Amino acid sequence: MANVMDTLRERGFIKQTVYEEDLYKLLGEQSVTFYTGFDPTADSLHIGHFMQLIAIKHMQEAGHKPIILIGGGTAMIGDPTGKTDMRKMMTRETIDYHVSCFKTQMSKFVSFEGENAAIIVNNADWLLNLNYLDFIRDIGTHFSVNEMLRAKCFETRLERGLSFLEFNYMPMQGYDFLHLFKKYGCVLELGGDDQWSNILAGANLIRVKEKKPAYAMTFTLLVTSEGKKMGKTEKGAVWLDENKTSPYEFFQYWRNVADEDVEKLLKLLTFLPLEDIAGLVKHKDERINTAKETLAYELTKLVHGEEKASKARSQARAAFGEGGDLPEKHISLESATVISALVAAGICTSNGEARRLIQQGGVSVNEDKVTDINAPVKDGDVIHKGKKVHIKLRLN
């Protein structure tokens, strides 16, 4: 059995581990049950989750068994990690709906059949029935308040104020690991590096209470070469749900990443061989655009399938004058002015935003820069927002 830690390290995933030598030996000798948690705070996964799904796929293809934990219980508390304010509370019904959406999307990356089939669990099933006094006596005694206050996950919240409700998050996540260890023999938790304190707390809890080995591994966060978190656009998050972020918009997001980020993203988010990636990125001139298009195509294919990835690529090439078909938007005849068309086509969210964009010189129709907000548009016109958004208008 190939050691998956070698693969993860070569492709740039691993940030921190605990008992690394023992973990490496274990992963090379037998199938290991591991888990990764996802908070159901929306009805779709987004780019921030994407790398975790790729890591799970690497682990599963190496023979290890995934447990995907949906935080239906901990979501009712809210993870304070990286947050400046307390999260809005969600109802159980909302959380359950989000869980069902996640399951559908995850099935594109993770196999739920076969010898090491993944399973999905919801921590609401055991957390909601806990007796609080029993919990703090049995679990809380193993958590040092001093150490928790030094944890990075609480750092950004201490000045603004950290509620006692949120302070329970770390023991709850630690208890999740203990529960999965007892029920499924899970000995490894994976997650983003911003979760290191929480993940390490669970591994330590198992070692203290059960006197048996447990391990933690975190991955580098998905950030740009400038250190900014990836996955945000003017419209908000880049979602895996095509109703929130279309396959074309998804493709264009990756097609337009910075040159400096392409090699890292190809290694982290695709399954292309490392030697192929090296060949794609060896030129730092305009030929890097081939690598960008490959990145965009491979990721869109993973999320939306080959047919939609090919169509998005064709649309993107058309936008850059390389042939292919542009994406089309059907709008009503009442929207047959530039300002109305920008809003009706979803390029701008309001007339005010459209007006400012036109005044700043950011809009063209066909090859002509627009200066008049009430200039007419006709069926078949192509409206351009800057260099990245190109839509063919169809008037009904």
Short mmCIF file of C-alpha atoms in Angstrom, two decimals:
data_model
loop_
_atom_site.label_atom_id
_atom_site.label_comp_id
_atom_site.label_asym_id
_atom_site.label_seq_id
_atom_site.Cartn_x
_atom_site.Cartn_y
_atom_site.Cartn_z
CA MET A 1 0.00 0.00 0.00
CA ALA A 2 1.46 3.38 -1.03
CA ASN A 3 1.85 5.83 1.82
CA VAL A 4 -0.62 8.65 1.30
CA MET A 5 1.43 11.01 3.47
CA ASP A 6 4.08 11.04 0.73
CA THR A 7 1.45 12.04 -1.82
CA LEU A 8 -0.04 14.73 0.42
CA ARG A 9 3.37 16.15 1.27
CA GLU A 10 4.57 16.19 -2.36
CA ARG A 11 1.45 18.05 -3.45
CA GLY A 12 1.72 20.65 -0.66
CA PHE A 13 -1.17 19.65 1.63
CA ILE A 14 0.39 18.94 5.01
CA LYS A 15 0.86 21.82 7.43
CA GLN A 16 0.98 20.22 10.91
CA THR A 17 0.85 16.71 12.37
CA VAL A 18 1.24 15.12 15.78
CA TYR A 19 3.22 11.88 16.42
CA GLU A 20 4.20 12.11 12.76
CA GLU A 21 6.54 9.09 12.60
CA ASP A 22 3.96 6.80 14.19
CA LEU A 23 1.22 8.13 11.91
CA TYR A 24 3.37 7.66 8.80
CA LYS A 25 4.06 4.05 9.77
CA LEU A 26 0.37 3.39 10.50
CA LEU A 27 -0.82 4.84 7.16
CA GLY A 28 1.72 2.68 5.33
CA GLU A 29 0.80 -0.58 7.05
CA GLN A 30 -3.01 -0.70 7.25
CA SER A 31 -6.30 0.91 6.35
CA VAL A 32 -6.96 3.79 8.74
CA THR A 33 -10.37 5.20 9.62
CA PHE A 34 -10.23 9.01 9.65
CA TYR A 35 -12.70 11.87 9.79
CA THR A 36 -13.13 15.42 8.57
CA GLY A 37 -15.81 17.82 9.80
CA PHE A 38 -17.98 20.24 7.84
CA ASP A 39 -20.21 22.91 9.38
CA PRO A 40 -23.60 23.09 7.61
CA THR A 41 -23.79 26.89 7.68
CA ALA A 42 -25.12 27.15 4.10
CA ASP A 43 -27.02 24.97 1.63
CA SER A 44 -23.93 24.44 -0.52
CA LEU A 45 -20.25 23.69 -0.13
CA HIS A 46 -17.83 26.33 -1.42
CA ILE A 47 -14.21 26.62 -2.51
CA GLY A 48 -13.10 26.66 1.12
CA HIS A 49 -14.33 23.05 1.43
CA PHE A 50 -12.91 22.00 -1.92
CA MET A 51 -9.41 21.17 -0.76
CA GLN A 52 -10.73 19.06 2.11
CA LEU A 53 -12.73 16.99 -0.38
CA ILE A 54 -9.66 16.48 -2.57
CA ALA A 55 -7.65 15.37 0.48
CA ILE A 56 -10.39 12.90 1.44
CA LYS A 57 -10.28 11.50 -2.09
CA HIS A 58 -6.49 11.03 -1.90
CA MET A 59 -6.88 9.25 1.44
CA GLN A 60 -9.67 6.99 0.21
CA GLU A 61 -7.86 6.05 -3.01
CA ALA A 62 -4.88 5.04 -0.85
CA GLY A 63 -7.11 2.54 0.96
CA HIS A 64 -8.23 4.51 4.01
CA LYS A 65 -11.82 4.84 5.23
CA PRO A 66 -13.42 8.31 5.48
CA ILE A 67 -15.99 9.46 7.98
CA ILE A 68 -17.55 12.74 6.94
CA LEU A 69 -18.90 14.46 10.01
CA ILE A 70 -21.58 17.08 9.47
CA GLY A 71 -21.62 19.45 12.43
CA GLY A 72 -25.37 19.60 12.91
CA GLY A 73 -24.88 19.77 16.68
CA THR A 74 -21.83 22.04 16.91
CA ALA A 75 -23.42 24.36 14.32
CA MET A 76 -25.99 25.19 16.99
CA ILE A 77 -23.09 26.64 19.01
CA GLY A 78 -20.96 28.11 16.22
CA ASP A 79 -17.22 27.77 15.70
CA PRO A 80 -15.51 31.03 16.76
CA THR A 81 -12.38 30.25 14.70
CA GLY A 82 -11.51 33.23 12.51
CA LYS A 83 -14.76 35.01 13.31
CA THR A 84 -15.00 38.55 14.68
CA ASP A 85 -18.62 38.17 15.79
CA MET A 86 -20.81 35.37 17.08
CA ARG A 87 -22.53 33.35 14.36
CA LYS A 88 -26.24 33.60 13.79
CA MET A 89 -28.14 30.70 15.36
CA MET A 90 -29.73 28.17 12.99
CA THR A 91 -32.78 26.02 13.54
CA ARG A 92 -32.60 22.22 13.47
CA GLU A 93 -34.76 22.20 10.31
CA THR A 94 -32.34 24.54 8.48
CA ILE A 95 -29.35 22.46 9.52
CA ASP A 96 -31.02 19.22 8.36
CA TYR A 97 -31.72 20.76 4.96
CA HIS A 98 -28.11 21.88 4.59
CA VAL A 99 -26.93 18.37 5.52
CA SER A 100 -28.99 16.85 2.70
CA CYS A 101 -27.49 19.33 0.19
CA PHE A 102 -23.94 18.49 1.34
CA LYS A 103 -24.48 14.76 0.87
CA THR A 104 -25.43 15.24 -2.78
CA GLN A 105 -22.40 17.40 -3.56
CA MET A 106 -19.90 15.21 -1.70
CA SER A 107 -20.87 12.13 -3.68
CA LYS A 108 -19.01 13.62 -6.68
CA PHE A 109 -15.71 13.35 -4.79
CA VAL A 110 -16.10 10.57 -2.26
CA SER A 111 -17.16 6.95 -2.82
CA PHE A 112 -19.90 5.60 -0.58
CA GLU A 113 -19.50 2.06 -1.92
CA GLY A 114 -16.82 -0.60 -1.70
CA GLU A 115 -14.52 -1.99 0.95
CA ASN A 116 -13.49 1.40 2.37
CA ALA A 117 -16.76 3.18 1.64
CA ALA A 118 -17.22 6.58 3.24
CA ILE A 119 -19.98 7.17 5.73
CA ILE A 120 -21.67 10.42 6.71
CA VAL A 121 -22.56 11.09 10.35
CA ASN A 122 -24.22 14.08 12.01
CA ASN A 123 -22.94 15.02 15.46
CA ALA A 124 -26.40 16.24 16.39
CA ASP A 125 -27.24 12.55 16.83
CA TRP A 126 -25.07 12.33 19.96
CA LEU A 127 -24.51 15.92 21.09
CA LEU A 128 -28.15 16.97 21.40
CA ASN A 129 -28.88 14.22 23.92
CA LEU A 130 -25.92 14.88 26.20
CA ASN A 131 -26.51 15.59 29.87
CA TYR A 132 -24.55 18.78 30.42
CA LEU A 133 -23.47 18.03 33.99
CA ASP A 134 -22.26 14.58 33.00
CA PHE A 135 -20.44 16.10 30.02
CA ILE A 136 -18.49 18.73 31.97
CA ARG A 137 -17.61 16.23 34.70
CA ASP A 138 -16.48 13.53 32.25
CA ILE A 139 -15.01 15.63 29.43
CA GLY A 140 -14.58 19.17 30.74
CA THR A 141 -12.10 18.09 33.43
CA HIS A 142 -9.58 17.25 30.68
CA PHE A 143 -9.57 20.78 29.19
CA SER A 144 -7.37 23.50 30.68
CA VAL A 145 -8.94 26.97 30.48
CA ASN A 146 -5.46 28.52 30.40
CA GLU A 147 -4.47 26.42 27.39
CA MET A 148 -7.77 27.09 25.64
CA LEU A 149 -7.33 30.84 26.01
CA ARG A 150 -3.91 30.58 24.38
CA ALA A 151 -5.34 28.66 21.41
CA LYS A 152 -5.20 30.50 18.11
CA CYS A 153 -8.86 29.73 17.36
CA PHE A 154 -9.91 32.07 20.21
CA GLU A 155 -7.30 34.74 19.52
CA THR A 156 -9.36 37.04 17.29
CA ARG A 157 -12.36 36.92 19.59
CA LEU A 158 -10.90 37.71 23.00
CA GLU A 159 -10.77 41.47 22.51
CA ARG A 160 -14.35 41.73 21.20
CA GLY A 161 -15.69 39.20 23.64
CA LEU A 162 -16.10 35.43 23.51
CA SER A 163 -19.39 34.02 24.74
CA PHE A 164 -19.47 31.05 27.09
CA LEU A 165 -21.59 29.27 24.48
CA GLU A 166 -18.74 29.46 21.94
CA PHE A 167 -16.20 28.48 24.59
CA ASN A 168 -17.86 25.06 24.59
CA TYR A 169 -16.96 24.47 20.93
CA MET A 170 -13.50 22.98 21.50
CA PRO A 171 -14.62 20.38 24.10
CA MET A 172 -17.58 19.49 21.86
CA GLN A 173 -15.33 18.91 18.83
CA GLY A 174 -12.95 16.92 21.01
CA TYR A 175 -15.87 14.80 22.14
CA ASP A 176 -16.81 14.15 18.50
CA PHE A 177 -13.41 12.55 17.93
CA LEU A 178 -13.77 10.46 21.10
CA HIS A 179 -17.25 9.29 20.02
CA LEU A 180 -16.03 8.29 16.55
CA PHE A 181 -13.03 6.53 18.08
CA LYS A 182 -15.27 4.43 20.30
CA LYS A 183 -17.95 3.66 17.70
CA TYR A 184 -15.94 3.32 14.47
CA GLY A 185 -12.30 2.94 15.52
CA CYS A 186 -11.47 6.36 14.04
CA VAL A 187 -7.91 7.35 14.98
CA LEU A 188 -7.17 10.37 12.77
CA GLU A 189 -8.81 13.76 12.31
CA LEU A 190 -8.05 15.94 9.27
CA GLY A 191 -8.86 19.61 8.71
CA GLY A 192 -7.66 23.07 7.75
CA ASP A 193 -4.79 24.51 9.73
CA ASP A 194 -7.07 27.09 11.37
CA GLN A 195 -8.60 24.08 13.18
CA TRP A 196 -5.30 22.83 14.66
CA SER A 197 -6.18 23.62 18.29
CA ASN A 198 -9.59 21.94 18.05
CA ILE A 199 -8.25 18.87 16.25
CA LEU A 200 -5.31 18.46 18.61
CA ALA A 201 -7.69 18.71 21.59
CA GLY A 202 -9.63 15.69 20.31
CA ALA A 203 -6.51 13.57 19.78
CA ASN A 204 -5.26 14.47 23.25
CA LEU A 205 -8.65 13.64 24.79
CA ILE A 206 -8.53 10.10 23.36
CA ARG A 207 -4.97 9.57 24.56
CA VAL A 208 -5.85 10.75 28.09
CA LYS A 209 -9.20 8.98 28.50
CA GLU A 210 -8.68 5.82 26.46
CA LYS A 211 -4.89 5.46 26.84
CA LYS A 212 -4.66 4.68 23.12
CA PRO A 213 -3.03 6.49 20.18
CA ALA A 214 -4.91 9.08 18.15
CA TYR A 215 -3.57 11.49 15.55
CA ALA A 216 -4.12 14.93 14.04
CA MET A 217 -3.18 16.32 10.65
CA THR A 218 -3.95 19.75 9.25
CA PHE A 219 -3.65 21.12 5.73
CA THR A 220 -2.44 24.43 4.41
CA LEU A 221 -5.26 26.90 3.90
CA LEU A 222 -6.36 27.82 0.39
CA VAL A 223 -4.88 31.32 0.08
CA THR A 224 -3.36 33.37 -2.72
CA SER A 225 0.35 34.14 -3.02
CA GLU A 226 -0.51 37.43 -1.26
CA GLY A 227 -1.95 35.56 1.72
CA LYS A 228 -5.62 36.34 0.99
CA LYS A 229 -8.22 33.60 1.45
CA MET A 230 -9.42 32.24 -1.89
CA GLY A 231 -13.03 31.81 -2.91
CA LYS A 232 -14.40 35.36 -2.76
CA THR A 233 -15.61 37.46 -5.70
CA GLU A 234 -17.58 40.67 -6.07
CA LYS A 235 -20.72 38.54 -5.89
CA GLY A 236 -19.59 36.72 -2.74
CA ALA A 237 -18.43 33.14 -2.22
CA VAL A 238 -17.61 30.77 -5.09
CA TRP A 239 -20.02 27.89 -4.52
CA LEU A 240 -20.05 24.30 -5.78
CA ASP A 241 -23.81 24.56 -6.42
CA GLU A 242 -24.29 25.65 -10.05
CA ASN A 243 -27.44 27.57 -9.07
CA LYS A 244 -25.27 29.82 -6.88
CA THR A 245 -22.13 29.91 -9.06
CA SER A 246 -22.65 28.83 -12.67
CA PRO A 247 -20.14 26.42 -14.29
CA TYR A 248 -18.98 29.32 -16.50
CA GLU A 249 -18.40 31.61 -13.49
CA PHE A 250 -16.66 28.76 -11.68
CA PHE A 251 -14.40 28.14 -14.69
CA GLN A 252 -13.62 31.84 -15.03
CA TYR A 253 -12.67 32.13 -11.34
CA TRP A 254 -9.88 29.59 -11.78
CA ARG A 255 -8.95 30.82 -15.27
CA ASN A 256 -8.21 34.24 -13.79
CA VAL A 257 -6.07 33.30 -10.78
CA ALA A 258 -2.68 34.97 -10.44
CA ASP A 259 0.22 33.45 -12.38
CA GLU A 260 2.05 32.84 -9.09
CA ASP A 261 -0.75 30.62 -7.77
CA VAL A 262 -1.21 28.27 -10.72
CA GLU A 263 1.39 25.61 -9.84
CA LYS A 264 0.26 25.39 -6.21
CA LEU A 265 -3.40 25.06 -7.21
CA LEU A 266 -2.70 22.42 -9.85
CA LYS A 267 -0.91 20.33 -7.20
CA LEU A 268 -3.51 20.82 -4.48
CA LEU A 269 -6.78 20.69 -6.39
CA THR A 270 -6.24 18.43 -9.40
CA PHE A 271 -5.11 14.84 -9.80
CA LEU A 272 -2.76 15.56 -12.68
CA PRO A 273 0.65 13.85 -12.29
CA LEU A 274 3.33 16.11 -10.84
CA GLU A 275 5.49 15.72 -13.94
CA ASP A 276 2.61 16.96 -16.13
CA ILE A 277 2.14 19.95 -13.84
CA ALA A 278 5.85 20.75 -14.03
CA GLY A 279 5.59 20.79 -17.80
CA LEU A 280 2.57 23.10 -17.76
CA VAL A 281 4.15 25.72 -15.49
CA LYS A 282 7.77 25.71 -16.68
CA HIS A 283 7.19 28.81 -18.83
CA LYS A 284 6.45 32.04 -16.96
CA ASP A 285 5.39 34.06 -20.00
CA GLU A 286 2.03 34.07 -21.82
CA ARG A 287 2.22 30.28 -22.07
CA ILE A 288 1.14 30.14 -18.41
CA ASN A 289 -2.38 30.75 -19.77
CA THR A 290 -2.46 27.14 -20.99
CA ALA A 291 -1.83 26.02 -17.41
CA LYS A 292 -4.60 28.33 -16.16
CA GLU A 293 -7.08 26.94 -18.66
CA THR A 294 -6.08 23.39 -17.68
CA LEU A 295 -6.62 24.24 -14.01
CA ALA A 296 -10.03 25.75 -14.71
CA TYR A 297 -11.11 22.84 -16.90
CA GLU A 298 -9.98 20.11 -14.49
CA LEU A 299 -11.69 21.71 -11.50
CA THR A 300 -14.92 22.47 -13.36
CA LYS A 301 -14.96 18.86 -14.60
CA LEU A 302 -14.57 17.58 -11.04
CA VAL A 303 -17.44 19.71 -9.73
CA HIS A 304 -19.84 19.95 -12.69
CA GLY A 305 -18.88 17.11 -15.02
CA GLU A 306 -17.07 16.91 -18.34
CA GLU A 307 -19.90 18.22 -20.54
CA LYS A 308 -20.38 21.44 -18.55
CA ALA A 309 -16.63 21.90 -18.19
CA SER A 310 -16.19 21.68 -21.96
CA LYS A 311 -19.02 24.14 -22.53
CA ALA A 312 -17.55 26.60 -19.99
CA ARG A 313 -14.16 26.33 -21.69
CA SER A 314 -15.75 27.03 -25.08
CA GLN A 315 -17.57 30.06 -23.67
CA ALA A 316 -14.38 31.36 -22.07
CA ARG A 317 -12.45 31.00 -25.33
CA ALA A 318 -15.18 32.90 -27.15
CA ALA A 319 -14.93 35.69 -24.61
CA PHE A 320 -11.24 36.02 -25.41
CA GLY A 321 -11.80 35.89 -29.16
CA GLU A 322 -10.61 32.32 -29.57
CA GLY A 323 -13.79 30.80 -31.00
CA GLY A 324 -16.53 28.97 -29.13
CA ASP A 325 -19.91 30.09 -27.80
CA LEU A 326 -20.43 32.88 -25.30
CA PRO A 327 -22.81 32.38 -22.34
CA GLU A 328 -26.24 33.81 -23.08
CA LYS A 329 -28.77 35.61 -20.88
CA HIS A 330 -32.42 35.99 -21.85
CA ILE A 331 -33.86 39.37 -20.85
CA SER A 332 -37.19 41.08 -21.53
CA LEU A 333 -37.72 43.83 -24.10
CA GLU A 334 -38.37 46.21 -21.19
CA SER A 335 -34.69 45.73 -20.25
CA ALA A 336 -33.37 46.81 -23.65
CA THR A 337 -31.12 49.60 -22.35
CA VAL A 338 -27.56 49.09 -21.13
CA ILE A 339 -28.31 49.94 -17.49
CA SER A 340 -31.37 47.66 -17.38
CA ALA A 341 -29.60 44.86 -19.25
CA LEU A 342 -26.70 44.88 -16.76
CA VAL A 343 -29.14 44.22 -13.92
CA ALA A 344 -31.43 41.83 -15.82
CA ALA A 345 -28.46 39.71 -16.93
CA GLY A 346 -27.17 39.49 -13.37
CA ILE A 347 -23.95 41.37 -14.15
CA CYS A 348 -24.85 44.08 -11.61
CA THR A 349 -27.10 43.81 -8.58
CA SER A 350 -28.73 47.24 -8.87
CA ASN A 351 -29.20 50.22 -11.18
CA GLY A 352 -26.88 52.20 -8.92
CA GLU A 353 -24.07 49.68 -9.31
CA ALA A 354 -24.66 49.56 -13.08
CA ARG A 355 -24.60 53.37 -13.34
CA ARG A 356 -21.30 53.59 -11.43
CA LEU A 357 -19.75 50.86 -13.58
CA ILE A 358 -20.70 52.66 -16.79
CA GLN A 359 -19.45 56.01 -15.46
CA GLN A 360 -16.11 54.39 -14.56
CA GLY A 361 -15.70 53.10 -18.12
CA GLY A 362 -16.12 49.45 -17.19
CA VAL A 363 -18.84 48.48 -19.71
CA SER A 364 -18.70 47.84 -23.45
CA VAL A 365 -21.32 46.59 -25.89
CA ASN A 366 -19.75 44.60 -28.69
CA GLU A 367 -16.54 46.60 -29.29
CA ASP A 368 -17.82 50.03 -28.18
CA LYS A 369 -17.27 51.60 -24.77
CA VAL A 370 -20.57 52.68 -23.21
CA THR A 371 -20.97 56.24 -21.91
CA ASP A 372 -24.78 56.63 -22.06
CA ILE A 373 -26.58 54.60 -19.37
CA ASN A 374 -29.74 54.55 -21.51
CA ALA A 375 -28.07 53.43 -24.71
CA PRO A 376 -30.19 50.74 -26.40
CA VAL A 377 -29.16 47.10 -26.74
CA LYS A 378 -30.53 44.61 -29.23
CA ASP A 379 -30.82 40.85 -29.54
CA GLY A 380 -27.41 39.26 -30.07
CA ASP A 381 -25.36 42.11 -28.60
CA VAL A 382 -22.43 41.10 -26.39
CA ILE A 383 -22.11 43.09 -23.19
CA HIS A 384 -18.70 43.19 -21.52
CA LYS A 385 -17.89 44.01 -17.90
CA GLY A 386 -14.16 44.66 -17.82
CA LYS A 387 -12.01 41.84 -19.18
CA LYS A 388 -13.64 38.92 -17.35
CA VAL A 389 -17.43 39.02 -17.87
CA HIS A 390 -18.82 38.64 -21.39
CA ILE A 391 -22.53 37.88 -21.95
CA LYS A 392 -24.51 37.56 -25.17
CA LEU A 393 -27.96 39.12 -24.76
CA ARG A 394 -31.12 37.44 -25.98
CA LEU A 395 -34.22 39.64 -25.95
CA ASN A 396 -37.59 37.98 -25.38
#
